[in-house]
Amino acid sequence: MVTATLLVALAPAVGQAQAPSGGVEGWVMDEVGRPLVAAEVRVERPGIAPVHRTVTGTDGAWRITHLEPGGYLVTVQRLGYRQSVDSVQIASGRTARLRAVLVPFPFTLDSLVVSAPALSISTATAEQGTWLSRAEISLLPTTVDARQLTALTPGARPDQIWGGASDQANSYVLDGTLVNHAGLGGAFFVPSPSWIESFQVRGLGTGAEWGNFQGGVVEVTTLEGGNIVEGGLRTGIESFRINGSNLIPGEIGRELASRWELDGQVRGPLVRDRLHFALFGQVLRQEDRVLDQLSGVGNRFVAVPPYSWDGRWLAKLSWKPGERDLFQASLMGRHQNGEEVGQTGYETAAATEQLRHWNLTGNLTWQRSWSPGSALEVRLGGYVSRERREPYAGVGVPGIELLTRVDPPRYQNTPFRTRAEPASLGLTATWTLRGRLAGLEHEAKLGGEYTLGSWRFEQVRNAGMTWRPLRVLGFDPGNPQTWSFNGIPSAWGGEVRLDSDVRNGAVFVQDYIQVSPTLRFNPGLRLGWWSGGITPPGAGGARFTAVRDQALDPRIGLVADLDGRGGLVAKAHWGRYHQSMFAALFERVEGAGAFNNEEIWSYLGPALADPRAVFSEAERDSLAALGLYRFEEQVRLDQAGRVEHYRQPYVDQTMLSLERSFGSRWKVGVVYVHRRNHDMVALMDRNIASNYTVIEHVLIRDNLGRQEYFGDKPLVLERLAISNEDILRVLDLMRQGAITCRNEICIPPGLTPAQLAALQYNPDYVLTTVPEATRRFDQLQLRLDARYRTWWAGASVTLSALTGNFNVVTGPDDYTNGGPGPWVRLNEHYNFYGALNNQSSLEGKLYVGGLLPAGLRGGAFFSFLTGDRVTPTLPISGLLSQYALSLIDPFNPMLADTVPFTPFLLRGITGHRLFVQPRGSYRYQSRASLDLHLERSFPRGRAELVLALDGFNVLGDRSVTAIQIEVNAPAGFFGDDYGRVRARVPPRTLRLGAGVKF
């Protein structure tokens, strides 16, 4: 039965002696006394409007005021619990107090659907987002990655929420604990979807109690134990033998070959009403199919496919020693092994990696509630992780990687091994106060948070070098005598050693003020401070503080109940949201020593007898002195700068919305979002304009001198920036007589002797906020929600525009393969403003779930989106391409000749990326997807046997999602790889499942 106890009827309220109206407040608890968050409370006088609604906070408390004296019904609902209905008498100037205890339904999805509360519009906050319950998650088609649930949110994707710059811009919260990656940003770890009680995506109109993001907040709450022992065990299998395939011979791609999953949980009491537990476990085994690009047979798969084993577990305890206090603890772990990981089809099995990964995530929570008007919540939590990617052939064997910038075939060993160690520990405290002050009703949240994080990362080249032979006819990786073509290139450097730590802190106050029965004003203020430290590599490296900043985040919200009944509600909100600190923001600070350059040297000595032959740097330099090793080119990766005018990145957000409900079953809304990023951080060369000489109308040819084409026309760069350092070096070589410049350009045409004498190369690197970096997002959302006793649905259509010249929170732009980014490399400026990728201009979504005839139940998710933006690019390399000008013959003006630049002029810009067309010039094709979930329950006493079938992409869409964008990507010896398909949407996939619940 539902128990509702009237604790203190007509209790005096502080400051309300002269108030003409009354109110009611209370708690909503489960049967063991734990507060229930997000329970809907409805207060109404039968037959008399309006109906007053609110939802409970994290302390389970609620408060409704501005009630005329008289008798009222108080109805409390929450998904999975029996409804509570009680009557209360409201007197003028008094506040009644209730405690509602909700008893859970025995767990079956049928009961969860039937118990779902009616739809309503929140008039307490200006927030817009999505909240998925346990029942919705159970009945909707979900993958093994819980982050994919973000896709149900209007205008959001798992890795990009409302225009945020990739996963880096989001904040992830697991059972109240931040689990953001301390080094890279984004999610560190989320649990199995079957362990989740609720999944919430927020960030539009969010108050000051939330921060450290520019995209959105993903909040995951896992299940807990109660007074009833319950749980379940389920298994699922997927196999290519019953699936479709979107792998097409001649394309690049990989798909799931098989996946087996075993997932179980048990929850219940250790001491009834006092101590409860929950245990979860999951094992995943997965194998992929990868098209073999080395065999030359288009429909052949790699012989040794990538394989992974992933084990996860979670243990939770909750202890309620008395009426006021609740203690909770959790510990989550993961262990993952991977074999032949990182396969693209261009590697032999020996050149892949072995993955070993583990992590632990923990949380301690204390909640104390003195009254419905005063509650405290304190959380301590964090994680620690270790990951290794090791070579199969050992650390002393060099890899063999053909010298091409795109998809280089690899043999013998992987070029690098890596080690990654993120960790974090955070403390959060929030005090919630509800009451009347200065004649107005307030719900205030005061609190603070402080997080310590660390990120250690190493990328070390195996054997200290990698053989990089050119693609030649008859090449045999096992026979070095087939590698020679004017020497055997080899790669050195390109390593990373980073030891960093971060600190994120904030204090906040957020007030939700009821100005009148129909108007709320919600001001908030958040003071944040951030710092990042570096410990340089090597013995004796002393830690130093790299960056620090502090700033205010003001938030202002308005909520207007236009019809006075909660049926037509307008909301407006403006807020500033600063990004959390993570290591990528400051890893290029001067003194960090995290990166070193990648160099290409050609071996010119006697033929190698063993492909495993290795030279040390000292041996290489000795051979170079004898003319047996030659320096060819360098990709500059080590740029770092002093910190100057550093400011933590932030986004200013404006949100407007209008919502209308039709009874208790339907709700529609329109939302407009405008976001503008500021203080984006990057390494910047303040002398970038004077350090380069710009050449126009540059022709591109391959390394054999053949003209490259783009769109059936000769490939011509409008502009190419050549480093003055290279020009000055070439001038010096010419003076020494080291080069003769026959049939090649050594000095850019048009430069006068005076201009040559005035050339300078004086980089001035600073780590700073870049005024020219810009990013703007506008989105219009149309939303529709429906909820009935046996089914529910949600739909949305969004129109979005995302423009700018910086598609990440910090560092290199998204098209750059590493490096310091466009503010150091002038060539990466060209055409870099435009429509950014990872966003669709039009997107439609529909999801529905519920009970079906014949004892079936299930759900569906349909999505349609226009294709992402894409731009062709050109990676610069003097070894792999020729850069030429068409010059007029000085003796015959009617004739012109194409003359290449000397490769010496390209050494300083090797590795730069150019946009060949204005950014966002092209778009991938539109795509539609339909996912289905269907299951049948067979009750057996207190247990039920469940058979399930999931179908993903049941429409069989084969849309392209990625192509080869490098216009000078070679295919074999004579072909062109530009435009080659690299990825399509996952194929039609079936997952067969069975389980038991009790």
CSV table of C-alpha atoms in Angstrom, one decimal, residues 273-621:
chain,number,residue,atom,x,y,z
A,273,ASP,CA,15.2,-0.8,6.3
A,274,ARG,CA,18.8,0.1,7.2
A,275,LEU,CA,21.5,-1.5,5.0
A,276,HIS,CA,21.1,-2.5,1.4
A,277,PHE,CA,23.4,-3.7,-1.4
A,278,ALA,CA,23.5,-3.9,-5.2
A,279,LEU,CA,25.9,-6.0,-7.2
A,280,PHE,CA,26.4,-5.9,-11.0
A,281,GLY,CA,28.6,-7.7,-13.5
A,282,GLN,CA,29.1,-7.8,-17.2
A,283,VAL,CA,31.4,-9.6,-19.6
A,284,LEU,CA,31.7,-8.7,-23.3
A,285,ARG,CA,33.6,-10.6,-26.0
A,286,GLN,CA,33.9,-9.1,-29.4
A,287,GLU,CA,35.6,-9.8,-32.7
A,288,ASP,CA,35.6,-7.5,-35.8
A,289,ARG,CA,35.9,-8.1,-39.5
A,290,VAL,CA,38.4,-5.9,-41.3
A,291,LEU,CA,38.9,-5.7,-45.1
A,292,ASP,CA,42.4,-6.7,-46.0
A,293,GLN,CA,44.0,-3.9,-47.9
A,294,LEU,CA,47.4,-5.6,-48.2
A,295,SER,CA,46.5,-8.7,-50.2
A,296,GLY,CA,45.1,-6.8,-53.2
A,297,VAL,CA,42.0,-8.9,-53.1
A,298,GLY,CA,39.1,-6.6,-52.4
A,299,ASN,CA,36.7,-9.0,-50.6
A,300,ARG,CA,39.3,-10.7,-48.4
A,301,PHE,CA,39.3,-10.1,-44.6
A,302,VAL,CA,42.5,-9.9,-42.4
A,303,ALA,CA,43.6,-13.3,-41.3
A,304,VAL,CA,43.9,-12.4,-37.6
A,305,PRO,CA,41.0,-10.1,-36.8
A,306,PRO,CA,40.9,-7.7,-33.8
A,307,TYR,CA,39.5,-9.2,-30.7
A,308,SER,CA,38.6,-7.9,-27.2
A,309,TRP,CA,37.5,-9.1,-23.8
A,310,ASP,CA,35.8,-6.6,-21.5
A,311,GLY,CA,34.8,-7.3,-17.9
A,312,ARG,CA,33.0,-4.7,-15.8
A,313,TRP,CA,31.5,-4.8,-12.3
A,314,LEU,CA,29.8,-2.5,-9.8
A,315,ALA,CA,29.2,-2.9,-6.0
A,316,LYS,CA,27.0,-0.5,-4.1
A,317,LEU,CA,26.0,-0.1,-0.4
A,318,SER,CA,23.4,2.2,1.1
A,319,TRP,CA,23.0,2.7,4.9
A,320,LYS,CA,20.3,4.7,6.6
A,321,PRO,CA,21.1,4.9,10.3
A,322,GLY,CA,18.3,7.2,11.1
A,323,GLU,CA,15.6,9.4,9.7
A,324,ARG,CA,17.9,12.3,8.8
A,325,ASP,CA,21.0,10.6,7.3
A,326,LEU,CA,21.8,8.4,4.4
A,327,PHE,CA,25.2,7.1,3.5
A,328,GLN,CA,26.0,5.5,0.1
A,329,ALA,CA,29.2,3.9,-1.3
A,330,SER,CA,30.0,2.4,-4.7
A,331,LEU,CA,33.0,0.9,-6.4
A,332,MET,CA,33.1,0.1,-10.1
A,333,GLY,CA,35.8,-1.7,-12.0
A,334,ARG,CA,36.8,-2.6,-15.5
A,335,HIS,CA,39.4,-4.9,-17.0
A,336,GLN,CA,39.9,-5.0,-20.8
A,337,ASN,CA,42.2,-7.1,-23.0
A,338,GLY,CA,42.5,-6.5,-26.7
A,339,GLU,CA,44.4,-8.4,-29.4
A,340,GLU,CA,45.4,-7.1,-32.8
A,341,VAL,CA,43.8,-3.7,-32.0
A,342,GLY,CA,44.0,-0.7,-34.2
A,343,GLN,CA,43.5,-2.6,-37.4
A,344,THR,CA,42.5,-0.7,-40.5
A,345,GLY,CA,43.4,-3.5,-43.0
A,346,TYR,CA,46.8,-2.0,-43.8
A,347,GLU,CA,48.7,-3.9,-41.1
A,348,THR,CA,50.0,-7.4,-40.8
A,349,ALA,CA,49.1,-9.1,-37.5
A,350,ALA,CA,52.6,-8.5,-36.2
A,351,ALA,CA,52.2,-4.7,-36.8
A,352,THR,CA,49.1,-4.4,-34.6
A,353,GLU,CA,48.9,-3.7,-30.9
A,354,GLN,CA,48.1,-5.6,-27.7
A,355,LEU,CA,45.8,-3.7,-25.3
A,356,ARG,CA,45.7,-4.1,-21.5
A,357,HIS,CA,43.5,-1.8,-19.6
A,358,TRP,CA,41.9,-1.5,-16.1
A,359,ASN,CA,40.2,1.1,-14.0
A,360,LEU,CA,38.5,1.7,-10.7
A,361,THR,CA,35.8,4.3,-10.0
A,362,GLY,CA,34.6,5.0,-6.5
A,363,ASN,CA,32.0,7.2,-4.7
A,364,LEU,CA,31.1,8.0,-1.1
A,365,THR,CA,27.9,10.1,-0.4
A,366,TRP,CA,26.4,11.5,2.7
A,367,GLN,CA,22.9,13.1,2.7
A,368,ARG,CA,21.4,14.8,5.7
A,369,SER,CA,17.9,16.3,5.7
A,370,TRP,CA,16.9,18.5,8.7
A,371,SER,CA,13.5,19.4,7.1
A,372,PRO,CA,12.0,19.9,3.7
A,373,GLY,CA,13.5,23.3,3.8
A,374,SER,CA,17.1,22.3,4.6
A,375,ALA,CA,19.2,19.5,3.3
A,376,LEU,CA,22.9,18.8,2.7
A,377,GLU,CA,24.6,16.5,0.3
A,378,VAL,CA,28.4,15.7,0.3
A,379,ARG,CA,30.1,13.5,-2.3
A,380,LEU,CA,33.7,12.2,-2.5
A,381,GLY,CA,34.6,10.3,-5.6
A,382,GLY,CA,37.1,9.6,-8.4
A,383,TYR,CA,38.8,7.1,-10.5
A,384,VAL,CA,42.2,5.7,-11.4
A,385,SER,CA,43.2,3.9,-14.6
A,386,ARG,CA,46.1,2.2,-16.4
A,387,GLU,CA,46.3,1.4,-20.1
A,388,ARG,CA,49.1,-0.1,-22.2
A,389,ARG,CA,49.3,-0.7,-25.9
A,390,GLU,CA,52.3,-3.0,-26.5
A,391,PRO,CA,54.0,-4.3,-29.7
A,392,TYR,CA,53.9,-8.0,-30.5
A,393,ALA,CA,57.5,-8.2,-31.7
A,394,GLY,CA,58.9,-6.5,-28.6
A,395,VAL,CA,60.3,-3.0,-27.9
A,396,GLY,CA,63.6,-3.6,-29.7
A,397,VAL,CA,62.2,-4.5,-33.2
A,398,PRO,CA,61.6,-1.6,-35.6
A,399,GLY,CA,58.3,-1.3,-37.4
A,400,ILE,CA,58.2,-1.2,-41.2
A,401,GLU,CA,55.9,1.5,-42.5
A,402,LEU,CA,55.7,2.5,-46.2
A,403,LEU,CA,56.4,6.2,-46.7
A,404,THR,CA,53.0,7.6,-47.5
A,405,ARG,CA,51.0,10.2,-45.6
A,406,VAL,CA,47.8,8.3,-45.8
A,407,ASP,CA,47.1,4.7,-44.7
A,408,PRO,CA,50.7,3.6,-44.8
A,409,PRO,CA,51.0,-0.3,-44.9
A,410,ARG,CA,52.7,-1.6,-41.8
A,411,TYR,CA,54.8,-4.8,-41.3
A,412,GLN,CA,56.9,-6.5,-38.7
A,413,ASN,CA,56.0,-4.4,-35.7
A,414,THR,CA,53.9,-1.4,-34.7
A,415,PRO,CA,55.9,1.9,-34.8
A,416,PHE,CA,55.0,3.0,-31.3
A,417,ARG,CA,54.0,1.7,-27.9
A,418,THR,CA,51.9,3.8,-25.5
A,419,ARG,CA,51.1,4.1,-21.8
A,420,ALA,CA,48.2,6.2,-20.5
A,421,GLU,CA,47.4,6.8,-16.8
A,422,PRO,CA,44.4,9.2,-16.0
A,423,ALA,CA,43.2,9.7,-12.4
A,424,SER,CA,40.8,12.0,-10.6
A,425,LEU,CA,39.5,12.7,-7.1
A,426,GLY,CA,36.8,15.2,-6.3
A,427,LEU,CA,34.7,16.6,-3.4
A,428,THR,CA,31.3,18.2,-3.9
A,429,ALA,CA,29.0,19.7,-1.3
A,430,THR,CA,25.5,21.2,-1.9
A,431,TRP,CA,23.2,22.8,0.7
A,432,THR,CA,19.6,23.2,-0.4
A,433,LEU,CA,17.4,25.7,1.4
A,434,ARG,CA,13.7,26.3,0.8
A,435,GLY,CA,11.6,29.0,2.5
A,436,ARG,CA,10.3,32.5,2.4
A,437,LEU,CA,12.5,35.6,2.4
A,438,ALA,CA,11.5,39.3,1.8
A,439,GLY,CA,8.0,38.1,1.0
A,440,LEU,CA,9.1,35.7,-1.8
A,441,GLU,CA,9.5,32.0,-2.0
A,442,HIS,CA,13.0,30.7,-2.5
A,443,GLU,CA,14.7,27.5,-3.3
A,444,ALA,CA,18.5,28.2,-3.0
A,445,LYS,CA,21.4,25.9,-3.7
A,446,LEU,CA,24.7,26.8,-2.2
A,447,GLY,CA,27.8,24.7,-2.6
A,448,GLY,CA,31.2,24.1,-3.9
A,449,GLU,CA,33.3,21.5,-5.6
A,450,TYR,CA,37.0,20.7,-6.0
A,451,THR,CA,38.7,18.1,-8.2
A,452,LEU,CA,42.3,17.0,-8.5
A,453,GLY,CA,43.3,15.1,-11.6
A,454,SER,CA,46.4,13.8,-13.3
A,455,TRP,CA,47.3,12.6,-16.8
A,456,ARG,CA,50.4,10.7,-17.6
A,457,PHE,CA,51.0,9.7,-21.2
A,458,GLU,CA,53.9,8.2,-23.1
A,459,GLN,CA,54.2,7.4,-26.8
A,460,VAL,CA,57.7,5.8,-27.5
A,461,ARG,CA,59.0,4.6,-30.8
A,462,ASN,CA,59.9,0.9,-30.8
A,463,ALA,CA,63.6,0.3,-31.4
A,464,GLY,CA,64.0,4.1,-31.6
A,465,MET,CA,63.4,4.1,-35.3
A,466,THR,CA,61.0,2.8,-38.0
A,467,TRP,CA,61.9,1.8,-41.5
A,468,ARG,CA,59.9,3.9,-44.0
A,469,PRO,CA,60.6,2.4,-47.5
A,470,LEU,CA,59.1,4.0,-50.5
A,471,ARG,CA,56.4,2.1,-52.4
A,472,VAL,CA,58.4,0.3,-55.2
A,473,LEU,CA,57.6,-2.6,-57.5
A,474,GLY,CA,58.7,-5.9,-56.1
A,475,PHE,CA,58.7,-4.6,-52.5
A,476,ASP,CA,59.0,-7.4,-49.9
A,477,PRO,CA,59.0,-6.4,-46.3
A,478,GLY,CA,61.1,-9.5,-45.4
A,479,ASN,CA,63.9,-8.6,-47.9
A,480,PRO,CA,65.5,-5.2,-47.4
A,481,GLN,CA,67.2,-5.5,-50.7
A,482,THR,CA,63.8,-4.8,-52.4
A,483,TRP,CA,63.4,-1.5,-50.5
A,484,SER,CA,66.1,0.6,-52.1
A,485,PHE,CA,65.1,3.5,-54.2
A,486,ASN,CA,67.8,6.1,-53.8
A,487,GLY,CA,68.2,5.1,-50.2
A,488,ILE,CA,65.9,3.6,-47.6
A,489,PRO,CA,64.0,6.2,-45.6
A,490,SER,CA,63.6,5.8,-41.8
A,491,ALA,CA,61.6,7.7,-39.2
A,492,TRP,CA,62.9,9.0,-35.9
A,493,GLY,CA,61.3,10.9,-33.0
A,494,GLY,CA,57.6,11.8,-33.0
A,495,GLU,CA,57.5,10.7,-29.3
A,496,VAL,CA,55.3,12.1,-26.5
A,497,ARG,CA,56.1,12.2,-22.7
A,498,LEU,CA,53.6,14.1,-20.7
A,499,ASP,CA,53.2,14.2,-16.9
A,500,SER,CA,50.5,16.6,-15.9
A,501,ASP,CA,48.0,17.5,-13.2
A,502,VAL,CA,44.9,19.6,-13.1
A,503,ARG,CA,42.7,21.3,-10.5
A,504,ASN,CA,39.1,22.4,-11.0
A,505,GLY,CA,37.3,24.3,-8.2
A,506,ALA,CA,34.1,26.3,-7.9
A,507,VAL,CA,31.7,27.8,-5.4
A,508,PHE,CA,28.1,28.6,-6.4
A,509,VAL,CA,24.8,29.9,-5.4
A,510,GLN,CA,21.6,29.3,-7.4
A,511,ASP,CA,18.3,30.7,-6.4
A,512,TYR,CA,14.9,29.7,-7.8
A,513,ILE,CA,12.6,32.5,-6.8
A,514,GLN,CA,8.8,32.4,-7.1
A,515,VAL,CA,8.0,36.1,-7.7
A,516,SER,CA,4.2,35.4,-8.1
A,517,PRO,CA,2.1,32.3,-8.7
A,518,THR,CA,2.8,32.6,-12.4
A,519,LEU,CA,6.4,34.0,-12.6
A,520,ARG,CA,9.8,32.6,-11.4
A,521,PHE,CA,13.1,34.4,-11.5
A,522,ASN,CA,16.2,32.2,-11.3
A,523,PRO,CA,19.5,34.0,-10.8
A,524,GLY,CA,22.7,32.2,-10.2
A,525,LEU,CA,26.4,32.9,-9.9
A,526,ARG,CA,29.3,30.5,-10.1
A,527,LEU,CA,32.9,31.4,-9.3
A,528,GLY,CA,35.3,28.9,-10.8
A,529,TRP,CA,39.1,28.5,-10.6
A,530,TRP,CA,41.3,26.3,-12.6
A,531,SER,CA,45.0,25.4,-12.8
A,532,GLY,CA,47.2,23.0,-14.6
A,533,GLY,CA,50.7,21.7,-13.7
A,534,ILE,CA,53.5,20.0,-15.6
A,535,THR,CA,56.4,17.8,-14.5
A,536,PRO,CA,59.0,17.8,-17.3
A,537,PRO,CA,60.4,14.4,-18.4
A,538,GLY,CA,63.7,13.1,-17.2
A,539,ALA,CA,65.3,12.8,-13.8
A,540,GLY,CA,65.1,15.8,-11.6
A,541,GLY,CA,62.3,17.5,-13.6
A,542,ALA,CA,60.6,19.9,-11.1
A,543,ARG,CA,56.8,20.4,-11.3
A,544,PHE,CA,55.6,23.8,-12.2
A,545,THR,CA,52.3,25.5,-12.6
A,546,ALA,CA,51.6,26.0,-16.3
A,547,VAL,CA,48.3,27.9,-16.4
A,548,ARG,CA,45.8,29.2,-13.9
A,549,ASP,CA,42.6,31.3,-14.1
A,550,GLN,CA,39.5,32.2,-12.3
A,551,ALA,CA,36.2,33.7,-13.6
A,552,LEU,CA,32.6,34.2,-12.8
A,553,ASP,CA,29.7,32.4,-14.5
A,554,PRO,CA,26.5,34.4,-14.2
A,555,ARG,CA,23.2,32.7,-14.9
A,556,ILE,CA,19.7,34.3,-15.3
A,557,GLY,CA,16.5,32.5,-15.9
A,558,LEU,CA,12.8,33.4,-16.2
A,559,VAL,CA,9.8,31.1,-16.2
A,560,ALA,CA,6.4,32.5,-17.0
A,561,ASP,CA,3.2,30.4,-16.5
A,562,LEU,CA,1.2,32.1,-19.2
A,563,ASP,CA,-2.2,30.5,-18.5
A,564,GLY,CA,-1.8,30.2,-14.8
A,565,ARG,CA,-2.4,26.4,-15.0
A,566,GLY,CA,1.0,25.1,-16.1
A,567,GLY,CA,-0.4,24.4,-19.5
A,568,LEU,CA,1.4,27.2,-21.5
A,569,VAL,CA,4.9,28.1,-20.2
A,570,ALA,CA,7.5,30.4,-21.6
A,571,LYS,CA,11.1,30.2,-20.5
A,572,ALA,CA,14.2,32.4,-21.1
A,573,HIS,CA,17.7,31.8,-19.9
A,574,TRP,CA,21.2,33.3,-20.4
A,575,GLY,CA,24.3,31.8,-18.9
A,576,ARG,CA,28.0,31.6,-19.2
A,577,TYR,CA,29.7,28.2,-18.9
A,578,HIS,CA,33.4,27.7,-18.5
A,579,GLN,CA,35.2,24.6,-19.7
A,580,SER,CA,36.9,22.3,-17.1
A,581,MET,CA,40.7,22.2,-17.1
A,582,PHE,CA,42.4,19.2,-18.7
A,583,ALA,CA,45.9,18.6,-19.9
A,584,ALA,CA,45.4,19.2,-23.6
A,585,LEU,CA,44.8,22.9,-22.8
A,586,PHE,CA,48.3,23.4,-21.6
A,587,GLU,CA,50.5,20.5,-22.8
A,588,ARG,CA,52.4,22.9,-25.2
A,589,VAL,CA,53.5,25.2,-22.5
A,590,GLU,CA,57.2,26.2,-22.6
A,591,GLY,CA,59.2,23.8,-20.4
A,592,ALA,CA,56.8,20.9,-20.7
A,593,GLY,CA,59.1,19.0,-23.1
A,594,ALA,CA,56.2,16.7,-24.0
A,595,PHE,CA,56.7,16.4,-27.8
A,596,ASN,CA,59.7,15.9,-30.1
A,597,ASN,CA,59.9,16.3,-33.8
A,598,GLU,CA,59.6,13.5,-36.3
A,599,GLU,CA,62.5,13.2,-38.8
A,600,ILE,CA,63.0,11.3,-42.0
A,601,TRP,CA,66.5,10.1,-42.7
A,602,SER,CA,67.5,7.9,-45.7
A,603,TYR,CA,70.0,5.1,-45.3
A,604,LEU,CA,72.5,5.0,-48.1
A,605,GLY,CA,74.9,2.3,-46.9
A,606,PRO,CA,75.4,-1.3,-47.9
A,607,ALA,CA,72.3,-3.4,-48.4
A,608,LEU,CA,70.7,-4.5,-45.1
A,609,ALA,CA,70.7,-8.2,-44.5
A,610,ASP,CA,68.0,-8.2,-41.8
A,611,PRO,CA,64.7,-6.3,-41.8
A,612,ARG,CA,65.2,-6.1,-38.0
A,613,ALA,CA,68.4,-4.1,-38.3
A,614,VAL,CA,68.5,-1.1,-36.0
A,615,PHE,CA,70.8,2.0,-35.7
A,616,SER,CA,71.1,4.2,-32.7
A,617,GLU,CA,71.0,7.9,-33.1
A,618,ALA,CA,74.8,8.0,-32.5
A,619,GLU,CA,75.3,5.4,-35.2
A,620,ARG,CA,73.1,7.2,-37.6
A,621,ASP,CA,75.0,10.5,-37.1
